[in-house]
Amino acid sequence: MLWLEVVGWLGSVLVVVSLMQARVLRFRVLNLVGAVLATGYNAIVGIWAFAVMNGAIAIIDVYWLWRLLRERHDERAYTVVDVGTGDAWVRHFLDVHAEEIRRFQPGFALADDASAFLVARGDEVVGVVVVRDVGDGVGVVDLDWVTTRFRDFTPGEFVYRRSGVFAEHGLRELHVEPAPAMREYFGKVGFHQTATAWVREVEAA
């Protein structure tokens, strides 16, 4: 039957496409859908070895999706490490991702008087936030960048709403002038647009 062949091929294509995804959540979703379709196709045509294999893959994907989504807003999932801009790892991280950073936040330059905060998930650095103290309790966000794998998640939500690192630096307000591509993100993490900048009040831990 033609429709059955289409389902089988679609499942295979989705599994292959999922392996090309850099974002971990998108990979799991596509892989799950592809595995479910492949399981159904192979079960109908009686290829039980592949049906069992794809069924097992689907179960594994469901587990990891449950875990990833459960931890999506879990403050224990992330750690913010307060380091100086002269830190060798910060400069290495920025150098490695320089081309992509320029696409999201063109014109960024690391100021010597800024504070840098590495965002980690376990032992993996997933992002960096760079803020300058311009006086009167105001900090300017020069950079907020997350690696591709974790753009489906909310490390920024933790940094701004739960970490308390900005209050520890004596800041009471954060300002940012986001590039158009970043405006939706900053709105989601609590910034609001004013006549001069996007602003949010600093929250203590």
PDB file of C-alpha atoms in Angstrom:
ATOM      1  CA  MET A   1       0.000   0.000   0.000  1.00  0.00           C
ATOM      2  CA  LEU A   2       1.316   3.394  -0.994  1.00  0.00           C
ATOM      3  CA  TRP A   3       0.349   5.143   2.252  1.00  0.00           C
ATOM      4  CA  LEU A   4       2.206   2.528   4.273  1.00  0.00           C
ATOM      5  CA  GLU A   5       5.354   3.005   2.210  1.00  0.00           C
ATOM      6  CA  VAL A   6       5.050   6.767   2.713  1.00  0.00           C
ATOM      7  CA  VAL A   7       4.815   6.270   6.504  1.00  0.00           C
ATOM      8  CA  GLY A   8       7.860   4.009   6.455  1.00  0.00           C
ATOM      9  CA  TRP A   9       9.948   6.418   4.428  1.00  0.00           C
ATOM     10  CA  LEU A  10       8.788   9.405   6.478  1.00  0.00           C
ATOM     11  CA  GLY A  11       9.865   7.663   9.680  1.00  0.00           C
ATOM     12  CA  SER A  12      13.290   6.924   8.234  1.00  0.00           C
ATOM     13  CA  VAL A  13      13.716  10.486   6.967  1.00  0.00           C
ATOM     14  CA  LEU A  14      12.776  11.976  10.358  1.00  0.00           C
ATOM     15  CA  VAL A  15      15.258   9.752  12.171  1.00  0.00           C
ATOM     16  CA  VAL A  16      18.021  10.857   9.790  1.00  0.00           C
ATOM     17  CA  VAL A  17      17.009  14.538  10.022  1.00  0.00           C
ATOM     18  CA  SER A  18      16.963  14.316  13.826  1.00  0.00           C
ATOM     19  CA  LEU A  19      20.626  13.295  13.803  1.00  0.00           C
ATOM     20  CA  MET A  20      21.429  16.568  12.005  1.00  0.00           C
ATOM     21  CA  GLN A  21      19.930  18.734  14.766  1.00  0.00           C
ATOM     22  CA  ALA A  22      22.245  20.672  17.068  1.00  0.00           C
ATOM     23  CA  ARG A  23      19.472  21.503  19.551  1.00  0.00           C
ATOM     24  CA  VAL A  24      18.986  18.664  21.991  1.00  0.00           C
ATOM     25  CA  LEU A  25      15.214  19.111  22.442  1.00  0.00           C
ATOM     26  CA  ARG A  26      14.533  19.311  18.711  1.00  0.00           C
ATOM     27  CA  PHE A  27      16.658  16.196  18.173  1.00  0.00           C
ATOM     28  CA  ARG A  28      14.647  14.208  20.718  1.00  0.00           C
ATOM     29  CA  VAL A  29      11.253  15.297  19.339  1.00  0.00           C
ATOM     30  CA  LEU A  30      12.102  14.486  15.709  1.00  0.00           C
ATOM     31  CA  ASN A  31      13.796  11.243  16.685  1.00  0.00           C
ATOM     32  CA  LEU A  32      10.738  10.196  18.705  1.00  0.00           C
ATOM     33  CA  VAL A  33       8.278  10.892  15.883  1.00  0.00           C
ATOM     34  CA  GLY A  34      10.497   9.088  13.381  1.00  0.00           C
ATOM     35  CA  ALA A  35      10.959   6.099  15.689  1.00  0.00           C
ATOM     36  CA  VAL A  36       7.200   5.813  16.347  1.00  0.00           C
ATOM     37  CA  LEU A  37       6.431   5.863  12.611  1.00  0.00           C
ATOM     38  CA  ALA A  38       9.181   3.339  11.903  1.00  0.00           C
ATOM     39  CA  THR A  39       7.914   1.096  14.699  1.00  0.00           C
ATOM     40  CA  GLY A  40       4.393   1.109  13.275  1.00  0.00           C
ATOM     41  CA  TYR A  41       5.586   0.457   9.723  1.00  0.00           C
ATOM     42  CA  ASN A  42       7.884  -2.409  10.679  1.00  0.00           C
ATOM     43  CA  ALA A  43       5.244  -3.991  12.925  1.00  0.00           C
ATOM     44  CA  ILE A  44       2.633  -3.887  10.134  1.00  0.00           C
ATOM     45  CA  VAL A  45       4.950  -5.441   7.547  1.00  0.00           C
ATOM     46  CA  GLY A  46       6.236  -7.975  10.081  1.00  0.00           C
ATOM     47  CA  ILE A  47       9.881  -6.904  10.359  1.00  0.00           C
ATOM     48  CA  TRP A  48       9.968  -7.478  14.100  1.00  0.00           C
ATOM     49  CA  ALA A  49      13.675  -6.915  14.727  1.00  0.00           C
ATOM     50  CA  PHE A  50      13.396  -3.327  13.422  1.00  0.00           C
ATOM     51  CA  ALA A  51      10.031  -2.822  15.098  1.00  0.00           C
ATOM     52  CA  VAL A  52      11.501  -3.738  18.490  1.00  0.00           C
ATOM     53  CA  MET A  53      14.602  -1.625  17.893  1.00  0.00           C
ATOM     54  CA  ASN A  54      12.624   1.480  16.930  1.00  0.00           C
ATOM     55  CA  GLY A  55      10.178   0.883  19.761  1.00  0.00           C
ATOM     56  CA  ALA A  56      13.088   0.839  22.198  1.00  0.00           C
ATOM     57  CA  ILE A  57      14.427   4.076  20.679  1.00  0.00           C
ATOM     58  CA  ALA A  58      10.989   5.682  21.093  1.00  0.00           C
ATOM     59  CA  ILE A  59      10.868   4.677  24.767  1.00  0.00           C
ATOM     60  CA  ILE A  60      14.356   6.119  25.323  1.00  0.00           C
ATOM     61  CA  ASP A  61      13.304   9.369  23.609  1.00  0.00           C
ATOM     62  CA  VAL A  62      10.188   9.617  25.793  1.00  0.00           C
ATOM     63  CA  TYR A  63      12.317   9.212  28.924  1.00  0.00           C
ATOM     64  CA  TRP A  64      14.789  11.902  27.885  1.00  0.00           C
ATOM     65  CA  LEU A  65      12.057  14.297  26.794  1.00  0.00           C
ATOM     66  CA  TRP A  66      10.343  13.842  30.163  1.00  0.00           C
ATOM     67  CA  ARG A  67      13.621  14.523  31.945  1.00  0.00           C
ATOM     68  CA  LEU A  68      14.594  17.493  29.791  1.00  0.00           C
ATOM     69  CA  LEU A  69      11.187  19.165  30.082  1.00  0.00           C
ATOM     70  CA  ARG A  70      11.034  18.504  33.831  1.00  0.00           C
ATOM     71  CA  GLU A  71      14.397  20.254  34.268  1.00  0.00           C
ATOM     72  CA  ARG A  72      13.582  23.064  31.848  1.00  0.00           C
ATOM     73  CA  HIS A  73      12.608  25.467  34.656  1.00  0.00           C
ATOM     74  CA  ASP A  74      14.524  23.728  37.438  1.00  0.00           C
ATOM     75  CA  GLU A  75      16.897  26.184  39.090  1.00  0.00           C
ATOM     76  CA  ARG A  76      19.094  23.277  40.187  1.00  0.00           C
ATOM     77  CA  ALA A  77      19.854  22.450  36.543  1.00  0.00           C
ATOM     78  CA  TYR A  78      22.101  25.486  36.051  1.00  0.00           C
ATOM     79  CA  THR A  79      24.970  27.161  37.860  1.00  0.00           C
ATOM     80  CA  VAL A  80      26.249  30.692  37.318  1.00  0.00           C
ATOM     81  CA  VAL A  81      29.993  31.121  37.786  1.00  0.00           C
ATOM     82  CA  ASP A  82      31.127  34.693  38.461  1.00  0.00           C
ATOM     83  CA  VAL A  83      34.446  35.228  36.664  1.00  0.00           C
ATOM     84  CA  GLY A  84      36.348  38.244  35.404  1.00  0.00           C
ATOM     85  CA  THR A  85      36.590  39.159  31.745  1.00  0.00           C
ATOM     86  CA  GLY A  86      40.311  38.433  31.953  1.00  0.00           C
ATOM     87  CA  ASP A  87      39.581  34.781  32.721  1.00  0.00           C
ATOM     88  CA  ALA A  88      41.298  32.570  30.142  1.00  0.00           C
ATOM     89  CA  TRP A  89      38.308  30.230  29.775  1.00  0.00           C
ATOM     90  CA  VAL A  90      35.918  33.158  29.113  1.00  0.00           C
ATOM     91  CA  ARG A  91      38.152  34.458  26.358  1.00  0.00           C
ATOM     92  CA  HIS A  92      38.549  30.986  24.881  1.00  0.00           C
ATOM     93  CA  PHE A  93      34.763  30.424  24.948  1.00  0.00           C
ATOM     94  CA  LEU A  94      34.152  33.768  23.238  1.00  0.00           C
ATOM     95  CA  ASP A  95      36.831  33.084  20.624  1.00  0.00           C
ATOM     96  CA  VAL A  96      35.409  29.645  19.785  1.00  0.00           C
ATOM     97  CA  HIS A  97      31.902  31.051  19.281  1.00  0.00           C
ATOM     98  CA  ALA A  98      32.900  34.491  17.930  1.00  0.00           C
ATOM     99  CA  GLU A  99      31.325  34.093  14.487  1.00  0.00           C
ATOM    100  CA  GLU A 100      27.936  33.037  15.815  1.00  0.00           C
ATOM    101  CA  ILE A 101      28.007  35.665  18.582  1.00  0.00           C
ATOM    102  CA  ARG A 102      28.474  38.339  15.908  1.00  0.00           C
ATOM    103  CA  ARG A 103      25.326  37.097  14.144  1.00  0.00           C
ATOM    104  CA  PHE A 104      23.176  37.447  17.251  1.00  0.00           C
ATOM    105  CA  GLN A 105      24.804  40.464  18.885  1.00  0.00           C
ATOM    106  CA  PRO A 106      26.805  42.379  16.267  1.00  0.00           C
ATOM    107  CA  GLY A 107      29.227  44.958  17.578  1.00  0.00           C
ATOM    108  CA  PHE A 108      29.940  43.135  20.823  1.00  0.00           C
ATOM    109  CA  ALA A 109      33.373  43.869  22.264  1.00  0.00           C
ATOM    110  CA  LEU A 110      34.632  42.577  25.611  1.00  0.00           C
ATOM    111  CA  ALA A 111      35.234  45.543  27.926  1.00  0.00           C
ATOM    112  CA  ASP A 112      37.974  45.217  30.544  1.00  0.00           C
ATOM    113  CA  ASP A 113      35.746  46.705  33.267  1.00  0.00           C
ATOM    114  CA  ALA A 114      32.824  44.329  32.635  1.00  0.00           C
ATOM    115  CA  SER A 115      31.793  41.323  34.714  1.00  0.00           C
ATOM    116  CA  ALA A 116      31.447  37.950  33.026  1.00  0.00           C
ATOM    117  CA  PHE A 117      29.176  35.148  34.196  1.00  0.00           C
ATOM    118  CA  LEU A 118      29.527  31.653  32.782  1.00  0.00           C
ATOM    119  CA  VAL A 119      26.325  29.594  32.746  1.00  0.00           C
ATOM    120  CA  ALA A 120      26.952  25.896  33.312  1.00  0.00           C
ATOM    121  CA  ARG A 121      24.804  22.792  33.224  1.00  0.00           C
ATOM    122  CA  GLY A 122      26.695  20.145  35.128  1.00  0.00           C
ATOM    123  CA  ASP A 123      30.254  20.294  33.810  1.00  0.00           C
ATOM    124  CA  GLU A 124      29.253  21.867  30.453  1.00  0.00           C
ATOM    125  CA  VAL A 125      29.431  25.619  29.843  1.00  0.00           C
ATOM    126  CA  VAL A 126      26.240  26.484  27.944  1.00  0.00           C
ATOM    127  CA  GLY A 127      26.378  30.271  27.858  1.00  0.00           C
ATOM    128  CA  VAL A 128      27.905  33.527  28.971  1.00  0.00           C
ATOM    129  CA  VAL A 129      26.504  36.857  30.155  1.00  0.00           C
ATOM    130  CA  VAL A 130      28.678  39.992  30.159  1.00  0.00           C
ATOM    131  CA  VAL A 131      27.510  43.040  32.125  1.00  0.00           C
ATOM    132  CA  ARG A 132      29.070  46.485  32.691  1.00  0.00           C
ATOM    133  CA  ASP A 133      28.369  48.472  35.865  1.00  0.00           C
ATOM    134  CA  VAL A 134      27.678  52.041  34.681  1.00  0.00           C
ATOM    135  CA  GLY A 135      26.952  53.450  38.141  1.00  0.00           C
ATOM    136  CA  ASP A 136      23.880  54.232  40.248  1.00  0.00           C
ATOM    137  CA  GLY A 137      23.088  50.529  40.495  1.00  0.00           C
ATOM    138  CA  VAL A 138      22.612  50.143  36.730  1.00  0.00           C
ATOM    139  CA  GLY A 139      24.220  47.384  34.709  1.00  0.00           C
ATOM    140  CA  VAL A 140      24.336  47.210  30.905  1.00  0.00           C
ATOM    141  CA  VAL A 141      24.127  43.751  29.334  1.00  0.00           C
ATOM    142  CA  ASP A 142      26.750  43.706  26.591  1.00  0.00           C
ATOM    143  CA  LEU A 143      26.311  40.018  25.795  1.00  0.00           C
ATOM    144  CA  ASP A 144      23.886  37.224  26.564  1.00  0.00           C
ATOM    145  CA  TRP A 145      24.641  34.153  24.490  1.00  0.00           C
ATOM    146  CA  VAL A 146      23.779  30.453  24.770  1.00  0.00           C
ATOM    147  CA  THR A 147      25.172  27.545  22.771  1.00  0.00           C
ATOM    148  CA  THR A 148      22.936  26.063  20.096  1.00  0.00           C
ATOM    149  CA  ARG A 149      22.251  22.859  22.042  1.00  0.00           C
ATOM    150  CA  PHE A 150      20.484  24.740  24.835  1.00  0.00           C
ATOM    151  CA  ARG A 151      18.487  27.374  22.952  1.00  0.00           C
ATOM    152  CA  ASP A 152      15.325  25.345  23.474  1.00  0.00           C
ATOM    153  CA  PHE A 153      15.797  25.756  27.219  1.00  0.00           C
ATOM    154  CA  THR A 154      15.894  28.626  29.674  1.00  0.00           C
ATOM    155  CA  PRO A 155      19.343  29.223  31.181  1.00  0.00           C
ATOM    156  CA  GLY A 156      18.656  32.969  30.782  1.00  0.00           C
ATOM    157  CA  GLU A 157      15.537  32.655  32.899  1.00  0.00           C
ATOM    158  CA  PHE A 158      17.641  31.231  35.723  1.00  0.00           C
ATOM    159  CA  VAL A 159      20.409  33.838  35.361  1.00  0.00           C
ATOM    160  CA  TYR A 160      18.073  36.828  35.558  1.00  0.00           C
ATOM    161  CA  ARG A 161      15.326  35.542  37.843  1.00  0.00           C
ATOM    162  CA  ARG A 162      16.931  33.124  40.254  1.00  0.00           C
ATOM    163  CA  SER A 163      20.725  33.314  40.409  1.00  0.00           C
ATOM    164  CA  GLY A 164      21.005  36.577  42.400  1.00  0.00           C
ATOM    165  CA  VAL A 165      24.454  37.301  40.905  1.00  0.00           C
ATOM    166  CA  PHE A 166      23.583  40.816  39.764  1.00  0.00           C
ATOM    167  CA  ALA A 167      22.274  41.834  43.184  1.00  0.00           C
ATOM    168  CA  GLU A 168      25.513  40.541  44.682  1.00  0.00           C
ATOM    169  CA  HIS A 169      27.327  43.055  42.459  1.00  0.00           C
ATOM    170  CA  GLY A 170      25.209  45.878  43.839  1.00  0.00           C
ATOM    171  CA  LEU A 171      23.034  46.243  40.741  1.00  0.00           C
ATOM    172  CA  ARG A 172      19.367  47.086  41.054  1.00  0.00           C
ATOM    173  CA  GLU A 173      18.509  47.452  37.363  1.00  0.00           C
ATOM    174  CA  LEU A 174      19.718  45.984  34.071  1.00  0.00           C
ATOM    175  CA  HIS A 175      19.589  47.719  30.697  1.00  0.00           C
ATOM    176  CA  VAL A 176      20.095  46.234  27.242  1.00  0.00           C
ATOM    177  CA  GLU A 177      19.792  47.389  23.648  1.00  0.00           C
ATOM    178  CA  PRO A 178      18.994  44.092  21.921  1.00  0.00           C
ATOM    179  CA  ALA A 179      19.463  43.360  18.259  1.00  0.00           C
ATOM    180  CA  PRO A 180      16.104  42.679  16.539  1.00  0.00           C
ATOM    181  CA  ALA A 181      16.723  38.926  16.630  1.00  0.00           C
ATOM    182  CA  MET A 182      17.139  39.029  20.424  1.00  0.00           C
ATOM    183  CA  ARG A 183      14.106  41.139  21.392  1.00  0.00           C
ATOM    184  CA  GLU A 184      11.720  38.241  21.822  1.00  0.00           C
ATOM    185  CA  TYR A 185      14.222  36.464  24.066  1.00  0.00           C
ATOM    186  CA  PHE A 186      14.792  39.459  26.331  1.00  0.00           C
ATOM    187  CA  GLY A 187      11.049  39.939  26.624  1.00  0.00           C
ATOM    188  CA  LYS A 188      10.709  36.337  27.785  1.00  0.00           C
ATOM    189  CA  VAL A 189      13.308  36.765  30.529  1.00  0.00           C
ATOM    190  CA  GLY A 190      11.622  39.833  31.993  1.00  0.00           C
ATOM    191  CA  PHE A 191      12.944  42.900  30.159  1.00  0.00           C
ATOM    192  CA  HIS A 192      10.468  45.547  29.020  1.00  0.00           C
ATOM    193  CA  GLN A 193      10.982  48.241  26.426  1.00  0.00           C
ATOM    194  CA  THR A 194      11.251  51.893  27.446  1.00  0.00           C
ATOM    195  CA  ALA A 195      11.988  55.034  25.463  1.00  0.00           C
ATOM    196  CA  THR A 196      15.755  54.584  25.862  1.00  0.00           C
ATOM    197  CA  ALA A 197      16.434  50.876  26.410  1.00  0.00           C
ATOM    198  CA  TRP A 198      15.041  47.520  27.453  1.00  0.00           C
ATOM    199  CA  VAL A 199      15.009  47.374  31.255  1.00  0.00           C
ATOM    200  CA  ARG A 200      14.398  44.893  34.048  1.00  0.00           C
ATOM    201  CA  GLU A 201      14.731  45.152  37.801  1.00  0.00           C
ATOM    202  CA  VAL A 202      17.346  42.956  39.449  1.00  0.00           C
ATOM    203  CA  GLU A 203      16.030  40.182  41.655  1.00  0.00           C
ATOM    204  CA  ALA A 204      17.868  38.748  44.637  1.00  0.00           C
ATOM    205  CA  ALA A 205      18.357  35.001  44.966  1.00  0.00           C
TER     206      ALA A 205
END
